[in-house]
mmCIF file of C-alpha atoms in Angstrom:
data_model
loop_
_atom_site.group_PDB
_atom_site.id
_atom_site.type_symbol
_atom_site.label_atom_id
_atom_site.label_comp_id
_atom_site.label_asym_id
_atom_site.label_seq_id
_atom_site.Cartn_x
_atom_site.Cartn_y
_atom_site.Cartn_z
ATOM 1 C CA UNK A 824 -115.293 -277.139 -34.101
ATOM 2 C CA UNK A 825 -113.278 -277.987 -37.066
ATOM 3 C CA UNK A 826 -115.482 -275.903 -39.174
ATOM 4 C CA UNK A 827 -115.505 -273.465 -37.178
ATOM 5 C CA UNK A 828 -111.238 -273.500 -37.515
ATOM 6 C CA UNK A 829 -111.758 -274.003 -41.283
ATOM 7 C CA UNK A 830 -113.636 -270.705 -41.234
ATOM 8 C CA UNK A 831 -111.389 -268.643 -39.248
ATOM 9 C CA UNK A 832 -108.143 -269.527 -41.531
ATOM 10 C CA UNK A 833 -109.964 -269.255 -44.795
ATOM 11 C CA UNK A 834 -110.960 -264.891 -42.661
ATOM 12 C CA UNK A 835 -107.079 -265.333 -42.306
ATOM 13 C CA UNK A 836 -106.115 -265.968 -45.323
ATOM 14 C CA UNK A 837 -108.492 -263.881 -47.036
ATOM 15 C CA UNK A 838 -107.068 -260.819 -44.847
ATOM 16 C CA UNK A 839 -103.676 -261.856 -46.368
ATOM 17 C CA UNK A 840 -104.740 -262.015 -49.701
ATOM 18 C CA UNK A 841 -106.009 -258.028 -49.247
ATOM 19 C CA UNK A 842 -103.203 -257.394 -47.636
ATOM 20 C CA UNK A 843 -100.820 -258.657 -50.187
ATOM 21 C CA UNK A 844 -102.683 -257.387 -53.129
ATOM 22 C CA UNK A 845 -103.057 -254.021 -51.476
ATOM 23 C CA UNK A 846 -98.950 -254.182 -50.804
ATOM 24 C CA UNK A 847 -98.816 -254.952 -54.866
ATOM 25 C CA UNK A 848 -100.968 -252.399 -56.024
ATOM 26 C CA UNK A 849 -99.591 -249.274 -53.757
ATOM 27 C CA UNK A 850 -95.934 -250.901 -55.031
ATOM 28 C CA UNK A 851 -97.322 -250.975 -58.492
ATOM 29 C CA UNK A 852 -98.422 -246.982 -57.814
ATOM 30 C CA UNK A 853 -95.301 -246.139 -57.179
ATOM 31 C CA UNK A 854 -93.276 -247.470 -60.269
ATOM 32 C CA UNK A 855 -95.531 -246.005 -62.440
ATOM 33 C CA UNK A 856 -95.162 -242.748 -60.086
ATOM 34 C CA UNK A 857 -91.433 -243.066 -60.625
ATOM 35 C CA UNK A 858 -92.133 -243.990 -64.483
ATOM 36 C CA UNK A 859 -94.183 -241.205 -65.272
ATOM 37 C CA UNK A 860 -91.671 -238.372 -63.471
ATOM 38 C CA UNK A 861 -88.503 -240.265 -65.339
ATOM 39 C CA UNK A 862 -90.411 -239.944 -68.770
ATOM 40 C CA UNK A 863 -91.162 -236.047 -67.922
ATOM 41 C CA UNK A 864 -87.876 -235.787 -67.223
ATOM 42 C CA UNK A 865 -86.915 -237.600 -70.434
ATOM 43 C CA UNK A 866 -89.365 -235.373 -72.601
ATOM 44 C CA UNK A 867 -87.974 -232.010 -70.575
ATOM 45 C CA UNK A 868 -84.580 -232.543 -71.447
ATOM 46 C CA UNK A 869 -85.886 -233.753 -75.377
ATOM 47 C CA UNK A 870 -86.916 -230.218 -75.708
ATOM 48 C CA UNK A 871 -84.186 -228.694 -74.464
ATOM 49 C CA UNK A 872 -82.022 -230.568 -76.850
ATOM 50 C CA UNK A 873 -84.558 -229.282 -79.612
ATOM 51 C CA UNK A 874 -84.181 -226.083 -78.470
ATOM 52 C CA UNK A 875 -80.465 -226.094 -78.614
ATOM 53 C CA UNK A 876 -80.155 -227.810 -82.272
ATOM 54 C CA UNK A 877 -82.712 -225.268 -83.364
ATOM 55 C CA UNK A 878 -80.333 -222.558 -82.262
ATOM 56 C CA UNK A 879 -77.636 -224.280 -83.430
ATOM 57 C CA UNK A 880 -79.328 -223.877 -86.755
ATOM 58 C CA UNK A 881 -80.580 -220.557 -86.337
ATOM 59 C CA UNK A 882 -76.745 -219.193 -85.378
ATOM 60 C CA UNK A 883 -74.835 -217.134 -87.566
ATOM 61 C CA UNK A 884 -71.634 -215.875 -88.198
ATOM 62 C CA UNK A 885 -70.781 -212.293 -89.558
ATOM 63 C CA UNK A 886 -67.408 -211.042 -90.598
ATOM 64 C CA UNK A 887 -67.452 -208.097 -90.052
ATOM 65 C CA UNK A 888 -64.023 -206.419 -91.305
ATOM 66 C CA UNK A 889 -62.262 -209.581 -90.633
ATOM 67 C CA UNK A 890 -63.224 -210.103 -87.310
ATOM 68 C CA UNK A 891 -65.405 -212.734 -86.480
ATOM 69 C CA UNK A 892 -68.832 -212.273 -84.544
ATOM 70 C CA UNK A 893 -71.604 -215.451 -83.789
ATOM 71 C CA UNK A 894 -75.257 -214.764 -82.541
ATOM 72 C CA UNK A 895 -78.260 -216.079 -83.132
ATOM 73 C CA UNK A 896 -80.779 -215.089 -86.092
ATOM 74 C CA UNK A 897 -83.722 -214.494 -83.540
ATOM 75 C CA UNK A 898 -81.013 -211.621 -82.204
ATOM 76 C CA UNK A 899 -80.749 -210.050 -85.565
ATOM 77 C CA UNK A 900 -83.528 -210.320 -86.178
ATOM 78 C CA UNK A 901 -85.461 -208.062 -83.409
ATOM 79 C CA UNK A 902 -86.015 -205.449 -85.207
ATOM 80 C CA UNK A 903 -87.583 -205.123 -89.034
ATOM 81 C CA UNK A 904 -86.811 -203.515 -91.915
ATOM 82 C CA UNK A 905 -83.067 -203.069 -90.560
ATOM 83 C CA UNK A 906 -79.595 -204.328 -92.731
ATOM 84 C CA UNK A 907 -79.870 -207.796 -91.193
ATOM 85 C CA UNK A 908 -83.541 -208.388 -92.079
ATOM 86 C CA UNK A 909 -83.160 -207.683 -95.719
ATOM 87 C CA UNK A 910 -79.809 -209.797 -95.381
ATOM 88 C CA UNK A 911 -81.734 -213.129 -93.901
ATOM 89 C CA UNK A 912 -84.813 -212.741 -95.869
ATOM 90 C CA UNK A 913 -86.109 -215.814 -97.245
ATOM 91 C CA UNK A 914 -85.812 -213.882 -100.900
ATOM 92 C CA UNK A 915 -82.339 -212.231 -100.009
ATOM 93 C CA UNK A 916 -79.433 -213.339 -102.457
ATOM 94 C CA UNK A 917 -76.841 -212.833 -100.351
ATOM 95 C CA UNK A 918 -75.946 -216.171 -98.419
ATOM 96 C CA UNK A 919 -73.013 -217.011 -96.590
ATOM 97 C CA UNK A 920 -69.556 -218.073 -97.728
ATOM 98 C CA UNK A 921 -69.540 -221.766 -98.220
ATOM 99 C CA UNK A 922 -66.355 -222.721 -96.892
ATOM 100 C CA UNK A 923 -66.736 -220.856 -93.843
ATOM 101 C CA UNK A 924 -70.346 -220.730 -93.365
ATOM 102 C CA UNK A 925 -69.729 -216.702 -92.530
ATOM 103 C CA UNK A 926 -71.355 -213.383 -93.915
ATOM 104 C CA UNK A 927 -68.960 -210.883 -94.489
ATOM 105 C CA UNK A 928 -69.049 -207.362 -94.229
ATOM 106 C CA UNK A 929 -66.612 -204.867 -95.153
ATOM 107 C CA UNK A 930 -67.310 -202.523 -92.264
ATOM 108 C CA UNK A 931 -65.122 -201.153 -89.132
ATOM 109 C CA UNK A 932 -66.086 -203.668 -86.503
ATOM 110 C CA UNK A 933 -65.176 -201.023 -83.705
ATOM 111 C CA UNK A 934 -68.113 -200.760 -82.554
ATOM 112 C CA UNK A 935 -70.024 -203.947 -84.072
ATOM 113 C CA UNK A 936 -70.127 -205.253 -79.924
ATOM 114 C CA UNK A 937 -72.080 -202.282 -79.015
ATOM 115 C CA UNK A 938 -74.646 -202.332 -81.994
ATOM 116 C CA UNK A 939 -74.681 -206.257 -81.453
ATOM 117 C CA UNK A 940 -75.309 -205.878 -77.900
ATOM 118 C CA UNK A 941 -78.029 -203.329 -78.128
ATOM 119 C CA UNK A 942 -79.680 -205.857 -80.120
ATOM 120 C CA UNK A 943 -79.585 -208.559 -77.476
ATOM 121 C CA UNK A 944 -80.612 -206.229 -74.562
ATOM 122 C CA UNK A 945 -82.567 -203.893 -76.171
ATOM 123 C CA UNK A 946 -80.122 -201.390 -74.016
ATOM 124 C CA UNK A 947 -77.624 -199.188 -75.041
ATOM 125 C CA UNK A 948 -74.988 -198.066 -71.770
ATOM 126 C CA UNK A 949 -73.216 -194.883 -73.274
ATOM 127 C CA UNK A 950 -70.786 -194.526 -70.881
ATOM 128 C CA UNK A 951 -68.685 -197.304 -73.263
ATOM 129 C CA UNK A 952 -68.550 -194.475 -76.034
ATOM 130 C CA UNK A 953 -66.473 -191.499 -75.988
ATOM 131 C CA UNK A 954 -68.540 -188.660 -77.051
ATOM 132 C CA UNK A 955 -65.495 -187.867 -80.042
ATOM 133 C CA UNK A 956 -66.623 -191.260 -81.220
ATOM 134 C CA UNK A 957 -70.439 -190.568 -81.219
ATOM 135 C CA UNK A 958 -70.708 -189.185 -84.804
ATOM 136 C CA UNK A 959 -68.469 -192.438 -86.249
ATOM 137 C CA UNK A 960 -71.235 -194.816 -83.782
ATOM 138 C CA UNK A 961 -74.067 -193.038 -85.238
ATOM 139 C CA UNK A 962 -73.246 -193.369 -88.226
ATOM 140 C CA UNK A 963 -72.498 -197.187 -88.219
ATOM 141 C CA UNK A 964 -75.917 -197.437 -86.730
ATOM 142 C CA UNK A 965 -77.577 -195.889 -89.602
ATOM 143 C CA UNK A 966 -75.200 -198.352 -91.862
ATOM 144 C CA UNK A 967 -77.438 -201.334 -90.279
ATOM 145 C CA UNK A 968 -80.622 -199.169 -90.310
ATOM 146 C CA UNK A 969 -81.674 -199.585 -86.489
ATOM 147 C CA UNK A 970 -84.249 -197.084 -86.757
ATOM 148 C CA UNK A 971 -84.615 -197.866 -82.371
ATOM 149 C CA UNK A 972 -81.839 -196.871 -81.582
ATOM 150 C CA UNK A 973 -81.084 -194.227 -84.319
ATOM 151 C CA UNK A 974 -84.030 -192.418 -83.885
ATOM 152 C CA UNK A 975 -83.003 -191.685 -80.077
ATOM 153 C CA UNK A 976 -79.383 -191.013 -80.621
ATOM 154 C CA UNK A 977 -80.452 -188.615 -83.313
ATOM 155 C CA UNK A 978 -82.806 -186.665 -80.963
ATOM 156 C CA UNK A 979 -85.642 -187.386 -83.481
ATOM 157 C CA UNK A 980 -87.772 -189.311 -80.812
ATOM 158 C CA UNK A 981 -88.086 -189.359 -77.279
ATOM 159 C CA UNK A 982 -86.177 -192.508 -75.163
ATOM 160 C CA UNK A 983 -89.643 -193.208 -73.679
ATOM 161 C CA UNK A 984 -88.351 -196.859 -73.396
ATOM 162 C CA UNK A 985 -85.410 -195.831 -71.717
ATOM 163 C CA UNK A 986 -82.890 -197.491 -74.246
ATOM 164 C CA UNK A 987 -79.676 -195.013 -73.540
ATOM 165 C CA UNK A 988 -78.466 -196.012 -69.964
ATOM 166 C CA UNK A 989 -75.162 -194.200 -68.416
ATOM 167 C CA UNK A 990 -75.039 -190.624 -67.213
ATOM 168 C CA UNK A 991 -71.537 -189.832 -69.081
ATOM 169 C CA UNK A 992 -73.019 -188.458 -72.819
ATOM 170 C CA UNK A 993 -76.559 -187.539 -73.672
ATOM 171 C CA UNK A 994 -76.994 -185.464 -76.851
ATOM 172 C CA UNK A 995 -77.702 -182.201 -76.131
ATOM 173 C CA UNK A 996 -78.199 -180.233 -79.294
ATOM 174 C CA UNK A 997 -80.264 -180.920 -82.236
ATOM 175 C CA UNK A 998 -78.767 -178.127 -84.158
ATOM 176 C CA UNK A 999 -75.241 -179.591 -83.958
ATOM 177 C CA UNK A 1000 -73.528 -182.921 -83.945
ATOM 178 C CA UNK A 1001 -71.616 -184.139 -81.047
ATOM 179 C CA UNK A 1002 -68.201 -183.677 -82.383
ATOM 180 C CA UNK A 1003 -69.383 -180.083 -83.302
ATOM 181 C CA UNK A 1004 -70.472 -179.437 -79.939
ATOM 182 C CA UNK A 1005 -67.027 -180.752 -78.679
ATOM 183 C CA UNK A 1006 -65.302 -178.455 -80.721
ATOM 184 C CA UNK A 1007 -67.468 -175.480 -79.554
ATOM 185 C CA UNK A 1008 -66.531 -176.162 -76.033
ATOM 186 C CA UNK A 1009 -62.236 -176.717 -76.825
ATOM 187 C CA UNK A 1010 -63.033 -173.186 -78.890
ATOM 188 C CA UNK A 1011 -64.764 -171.687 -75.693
ATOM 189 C CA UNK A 1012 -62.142 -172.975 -73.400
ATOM 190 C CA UNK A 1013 -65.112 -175.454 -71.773
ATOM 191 C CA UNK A 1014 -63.683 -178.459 -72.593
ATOM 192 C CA UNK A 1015 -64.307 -180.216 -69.245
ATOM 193 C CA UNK A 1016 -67.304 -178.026 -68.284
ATOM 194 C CA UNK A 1017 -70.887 -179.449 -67.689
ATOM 195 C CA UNK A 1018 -73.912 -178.717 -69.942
ATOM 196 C CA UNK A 1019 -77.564 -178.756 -69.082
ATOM 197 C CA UNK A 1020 -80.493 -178.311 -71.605
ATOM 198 C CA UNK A 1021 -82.360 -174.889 -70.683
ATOM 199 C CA UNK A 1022 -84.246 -173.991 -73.310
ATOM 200 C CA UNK A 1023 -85.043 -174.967 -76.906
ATOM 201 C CA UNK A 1024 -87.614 -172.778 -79.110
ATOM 202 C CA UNK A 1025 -88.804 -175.778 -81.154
ATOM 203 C CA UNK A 1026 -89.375 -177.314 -78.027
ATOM 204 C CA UNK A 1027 -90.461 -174.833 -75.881
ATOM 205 C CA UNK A 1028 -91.655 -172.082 -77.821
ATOM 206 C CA UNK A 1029 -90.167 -168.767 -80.130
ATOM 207 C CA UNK A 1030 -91.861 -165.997 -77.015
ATOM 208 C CA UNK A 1031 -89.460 -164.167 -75.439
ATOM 209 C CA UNK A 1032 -91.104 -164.391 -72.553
ATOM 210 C CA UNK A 1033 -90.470 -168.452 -72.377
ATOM 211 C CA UNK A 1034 -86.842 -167.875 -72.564
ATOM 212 C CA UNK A 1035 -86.738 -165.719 -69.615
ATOM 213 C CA UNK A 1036 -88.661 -168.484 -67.778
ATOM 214 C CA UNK A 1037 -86.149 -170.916 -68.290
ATOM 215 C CA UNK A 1038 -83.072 -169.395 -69.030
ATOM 216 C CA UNK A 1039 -83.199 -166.027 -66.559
ATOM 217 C CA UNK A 1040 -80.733 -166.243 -63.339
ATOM 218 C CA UNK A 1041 -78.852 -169.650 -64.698
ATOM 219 C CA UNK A 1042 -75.243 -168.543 -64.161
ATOM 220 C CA UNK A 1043 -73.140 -168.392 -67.384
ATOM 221 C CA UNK A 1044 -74.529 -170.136 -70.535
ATOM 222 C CA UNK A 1045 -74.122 -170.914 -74.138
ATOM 223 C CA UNK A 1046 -76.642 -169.759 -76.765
ATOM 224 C CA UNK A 1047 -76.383 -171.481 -80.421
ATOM 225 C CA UNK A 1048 -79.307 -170.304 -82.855
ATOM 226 C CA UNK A 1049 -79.634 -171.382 -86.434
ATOM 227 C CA UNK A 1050 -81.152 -169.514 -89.077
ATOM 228 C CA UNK A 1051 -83.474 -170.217 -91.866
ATOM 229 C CA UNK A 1052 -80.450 -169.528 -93.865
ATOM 230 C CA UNK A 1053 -78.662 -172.424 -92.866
ATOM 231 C CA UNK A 1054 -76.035 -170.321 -90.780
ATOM 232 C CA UNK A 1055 -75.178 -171.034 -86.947
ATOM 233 C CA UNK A 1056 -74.201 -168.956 -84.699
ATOM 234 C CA UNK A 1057 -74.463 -167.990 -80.631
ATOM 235 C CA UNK A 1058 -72.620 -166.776 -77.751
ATOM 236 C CA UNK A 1059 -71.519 -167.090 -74.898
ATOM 237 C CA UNK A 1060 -71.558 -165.038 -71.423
ATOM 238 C CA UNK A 1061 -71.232 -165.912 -67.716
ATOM 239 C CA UNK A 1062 -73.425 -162.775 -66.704
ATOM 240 C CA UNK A 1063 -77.104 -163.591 -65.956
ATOM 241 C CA UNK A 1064 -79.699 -163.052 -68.015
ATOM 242 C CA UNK A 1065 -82.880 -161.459 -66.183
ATOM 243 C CA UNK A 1066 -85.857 -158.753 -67.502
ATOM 244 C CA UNK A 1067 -84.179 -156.025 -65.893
ATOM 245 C CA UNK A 1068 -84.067 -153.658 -69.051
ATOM 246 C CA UNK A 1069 -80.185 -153.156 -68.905
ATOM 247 C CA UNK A 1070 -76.995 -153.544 -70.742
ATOM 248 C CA UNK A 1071 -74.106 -156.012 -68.691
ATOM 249 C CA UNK A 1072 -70.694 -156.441 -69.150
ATOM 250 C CA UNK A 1073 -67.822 -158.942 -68.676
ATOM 251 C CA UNK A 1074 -65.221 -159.415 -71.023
ATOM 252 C CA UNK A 1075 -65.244 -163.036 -71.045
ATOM 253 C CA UNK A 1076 -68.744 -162.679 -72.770
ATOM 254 C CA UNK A 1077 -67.649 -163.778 -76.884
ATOM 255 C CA UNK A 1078 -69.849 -164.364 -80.315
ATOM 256 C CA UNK A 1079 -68.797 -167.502 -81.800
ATOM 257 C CA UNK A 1080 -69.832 -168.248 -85.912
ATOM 258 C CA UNK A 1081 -69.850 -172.232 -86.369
ATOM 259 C CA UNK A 1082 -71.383 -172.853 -90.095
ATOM 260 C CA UNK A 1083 -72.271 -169.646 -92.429
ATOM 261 C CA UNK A 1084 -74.322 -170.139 -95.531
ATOM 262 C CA UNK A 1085 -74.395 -173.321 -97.592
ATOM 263 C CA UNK A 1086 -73.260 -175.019 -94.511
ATOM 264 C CA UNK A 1087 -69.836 -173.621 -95.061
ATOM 265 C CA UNK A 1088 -67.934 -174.468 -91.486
ATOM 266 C CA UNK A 1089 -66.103 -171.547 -89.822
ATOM 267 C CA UNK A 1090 -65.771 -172.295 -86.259
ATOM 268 C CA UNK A 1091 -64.361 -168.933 -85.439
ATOM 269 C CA UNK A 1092 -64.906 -167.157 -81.810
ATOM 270 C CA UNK A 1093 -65.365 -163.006 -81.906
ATOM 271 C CA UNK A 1094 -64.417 -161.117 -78.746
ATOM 272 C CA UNK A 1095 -65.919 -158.514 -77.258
ATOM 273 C CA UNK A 1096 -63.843 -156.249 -77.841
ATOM 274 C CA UNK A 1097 -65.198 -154.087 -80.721
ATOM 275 C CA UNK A 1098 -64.970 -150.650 -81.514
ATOM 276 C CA UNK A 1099 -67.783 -149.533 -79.188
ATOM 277 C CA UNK A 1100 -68.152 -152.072 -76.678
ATOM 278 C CA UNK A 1101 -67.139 -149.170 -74.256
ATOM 279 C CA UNK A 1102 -66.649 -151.539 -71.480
ATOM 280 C CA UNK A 1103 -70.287 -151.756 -70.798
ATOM 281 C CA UNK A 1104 -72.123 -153.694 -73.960
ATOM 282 C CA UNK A 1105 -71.598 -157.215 -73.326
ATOM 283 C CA UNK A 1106 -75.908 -158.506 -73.644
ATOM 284 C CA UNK A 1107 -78.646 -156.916 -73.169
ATOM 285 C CA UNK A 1108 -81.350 -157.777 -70.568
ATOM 286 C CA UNK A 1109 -85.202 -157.285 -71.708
ATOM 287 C CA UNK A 1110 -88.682 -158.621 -70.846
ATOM 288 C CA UNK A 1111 -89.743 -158.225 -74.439
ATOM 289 C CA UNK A 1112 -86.401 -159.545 -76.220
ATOM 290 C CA UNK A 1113 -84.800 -162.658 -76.559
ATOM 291 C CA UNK A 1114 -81.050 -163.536 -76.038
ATOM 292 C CA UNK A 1115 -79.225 -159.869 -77.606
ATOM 293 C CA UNK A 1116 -75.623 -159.296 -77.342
ATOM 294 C CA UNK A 1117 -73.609 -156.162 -77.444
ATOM 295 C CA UNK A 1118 -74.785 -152.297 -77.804
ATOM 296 C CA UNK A 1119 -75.222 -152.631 -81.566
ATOM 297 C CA UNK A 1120 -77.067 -154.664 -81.034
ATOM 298 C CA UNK A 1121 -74.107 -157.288 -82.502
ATOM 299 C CA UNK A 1122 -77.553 -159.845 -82.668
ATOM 300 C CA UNK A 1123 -80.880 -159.471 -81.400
ATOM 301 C CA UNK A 1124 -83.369 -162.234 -81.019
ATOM 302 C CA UNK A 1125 -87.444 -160.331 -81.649
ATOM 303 C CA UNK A 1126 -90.156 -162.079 -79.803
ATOM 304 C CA UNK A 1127 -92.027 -165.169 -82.171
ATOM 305 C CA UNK A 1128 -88.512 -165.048 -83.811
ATOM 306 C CA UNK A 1129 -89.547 -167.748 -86.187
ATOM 307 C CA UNK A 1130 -92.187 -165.690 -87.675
ATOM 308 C CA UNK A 1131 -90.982 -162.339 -87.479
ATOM 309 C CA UNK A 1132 -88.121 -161.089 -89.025
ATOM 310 C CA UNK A 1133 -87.098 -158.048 -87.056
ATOM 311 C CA UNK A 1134 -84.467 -160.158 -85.412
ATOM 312 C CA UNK A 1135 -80.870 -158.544 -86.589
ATOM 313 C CA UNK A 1136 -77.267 -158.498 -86.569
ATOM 314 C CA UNK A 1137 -75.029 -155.233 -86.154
ATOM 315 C CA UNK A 1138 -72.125 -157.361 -85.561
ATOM 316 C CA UNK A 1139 -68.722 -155.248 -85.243
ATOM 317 C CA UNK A 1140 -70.030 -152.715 -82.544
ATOM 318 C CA UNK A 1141 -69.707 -154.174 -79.611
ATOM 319 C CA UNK A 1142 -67.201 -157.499 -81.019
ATOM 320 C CA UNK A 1143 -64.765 -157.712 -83.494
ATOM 321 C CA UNK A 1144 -64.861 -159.784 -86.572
ATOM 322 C CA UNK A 1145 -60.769 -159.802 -87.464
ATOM 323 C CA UNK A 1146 -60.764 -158.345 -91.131
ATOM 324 C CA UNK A 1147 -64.375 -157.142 -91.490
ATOM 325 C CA UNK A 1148 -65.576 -153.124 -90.778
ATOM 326 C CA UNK A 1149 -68.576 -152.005 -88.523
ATOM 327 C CA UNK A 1150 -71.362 -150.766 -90.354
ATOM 328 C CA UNK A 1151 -70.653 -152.613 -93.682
ATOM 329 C CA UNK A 1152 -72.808 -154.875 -95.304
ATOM 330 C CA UNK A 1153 -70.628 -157.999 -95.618
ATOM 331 C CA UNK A 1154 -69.902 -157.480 -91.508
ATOM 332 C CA UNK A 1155 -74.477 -157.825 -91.092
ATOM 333 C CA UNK A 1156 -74.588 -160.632 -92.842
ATOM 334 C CA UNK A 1157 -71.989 -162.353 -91.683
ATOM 335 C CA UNK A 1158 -73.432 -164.146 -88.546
ATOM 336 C CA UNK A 1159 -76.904 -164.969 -90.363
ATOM 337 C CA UNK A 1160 -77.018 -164.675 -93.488
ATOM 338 C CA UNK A 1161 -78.214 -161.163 -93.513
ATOM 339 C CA UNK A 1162 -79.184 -158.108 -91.616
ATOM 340 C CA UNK A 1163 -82.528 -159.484 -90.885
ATOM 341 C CA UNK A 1164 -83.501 -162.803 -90.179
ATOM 342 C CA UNK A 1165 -86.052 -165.399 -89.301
ATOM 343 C CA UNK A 1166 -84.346 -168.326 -86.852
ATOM 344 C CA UNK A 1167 -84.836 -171.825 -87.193
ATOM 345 C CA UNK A 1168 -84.127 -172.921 -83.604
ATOM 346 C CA UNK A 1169 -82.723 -171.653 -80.796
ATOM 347 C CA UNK A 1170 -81.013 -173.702 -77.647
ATOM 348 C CA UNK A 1171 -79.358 -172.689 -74.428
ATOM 349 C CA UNK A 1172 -77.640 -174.736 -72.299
ATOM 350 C CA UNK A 1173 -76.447 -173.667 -68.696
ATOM 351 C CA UNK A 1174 -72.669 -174.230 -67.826
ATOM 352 C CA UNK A 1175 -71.532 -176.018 -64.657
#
């Protein structure tokens, strides 16, 4: 009997031992659970504090003009072969100022923040530039080489990355800067008028027939054409053009000169109100022609205008040029260079 006893407490006892042991080793589980999640913990926020003394290292300050601007060298470093990557090469000479720890720069910092913030976002909202100050941003862009962004404010490449956000400016003409453009429109009384992109021949094509496709029934628009000469010139007319094979008149229509040769800027607006405009030749409407203003014609744009030069300018028939006779040779070559002439590009932009 007493063995029997003997047998069933050393069971008991046993079970206790499991149990306890079992109680230890779950307990033991646990701490090193908890352990093991306190050192990843531990190691997360290690890195993080690596991370941030890196950057600490990597940060630098530019004076630009006097006024102080901090980012990091990973930021100014997005793009290569701009200012900044020549300026923090390993090889570069030019370090920064040793009781201040800055790099100066004598330029305007007015519009450092947008060039510095393009470079952190890769973005570029042009609604925070006035498009009077686009030619200044430009060229402070082209100061820091950031061929990105310059390339696509410049027209030279397409924003297939969508870089330029904002619907207030977009450059429209690749024959004249902004600031020209703006004076253009205070000379044509436009000032707070619209402009949309119809038609440009380096684009689109020098066939006559492609500017009727794009430009024919727009409402009133604004034609600027450049020679190979260098000179640039247009008009503008609020009559429709169409293929109908008829003169049109409305004596709002106007010639406008902006640059003769040798880039020489003239800015001047004609009106139509020449010796033979007869109330009738204001442009001239034809399949087989492109843009052609007044009865002389004053200028006529030929079909594959870049390759042919039967394109011309009778300018004084139809509008005046103040100081200048019809029919003489200084009044021909006045728009373009000379009576005939080949054309560089051609835009037209609708008004609204």
């Amino acid at each position: 009997m007493s063995d029997k006893v003997s047998q069933l407490s050393l069971v008991q006892l046993m079970g206790l031992l499991t149990e306890k042991l079992d109680q230890t080793i779950k307990q033991t589980t646990e701490e090193e659970k908890i352990i093991s999640e306190q050192k990843k913990e531990l190691e997360i926020q290690y890195q993080l504090m690596k991370e941030s003394a890196e950057r600490q290292s990597h940060k630098i300050k530019l004076n630009i003009g006097g006024q102080l601007f901090v980012t990091s060298k990973d930021t100014l470093l997005f793009e290569k072969d701009t200012f900044f990557y020549c300026m923090l090469s390993n090889d570069s000479l030019w370090k920064p100022e040793p009781e201040t720890g800055e790099y100066f720069i004598d330029r305007d910092p007015q519009y450092f923040p947008l060039i510095l913030s393009y470079l952190r976002k890769r973005k570029l909202n042009l609604d925070r530039i006035e498009e009077s100050e686009m030619d200044e941003f430009i060229d402070e862009v082209d100061f820091y080489q950031i061929h990105s962004l310059l390339g696509v404010l410049r027209n030279e490449v397409d924003d297939e990355e969508g870089i330029l956000t904002g619907g207030k400016y977009r450059r429209l003409s690749k024959i004249i800067k902004p600031s020209e453009f703006t004076k253009l429109k205070n000379l044509l009384s436009l000032t707070n008028r619209g402009l949309t992109l119809l038609y440009r021949a380096k684009d689109d094509g020098y066939a006559s027939n492609v500017f009727h496709s794009k430009c024919d029934n727009k409402g009133a628009t604004i034609t600027i054409i450049k020679s190979t000469t260098g000179c640039v010139f247009g008009g503008y007319t609020n009559i429709n053009w169409d293929t109908s094979g008829q003169y049109k008149f409305n004596n709002q229509t106007c010639l406008f000169s902006l640059f003769g040769p040798n880039n020489e800027p003239r800015f001047v607006k004609l009106e139509n109100n020449g010796p033979h405009h007869s109330n009738q030749y204001s442009i001239y409407c034809d399949q087989s022609y492109g843009p052609a203003f007044g009865g002389g014609h004053d200028f006529y744009i030929c079909n594959n205008c870049n390759t042919s030069n039967s394109s011309y300018s009778n300018l004084g028939h139809s509008f005046s040029v103040p100081g200048m006779n019809y029919s003489t040779d200084a009044i021909k070559s006045y728009l373009a260079g000379s009576y005939n002439f080949l054309v560089e590009d051609i835009e037209v932009f609708a008004i609204h």
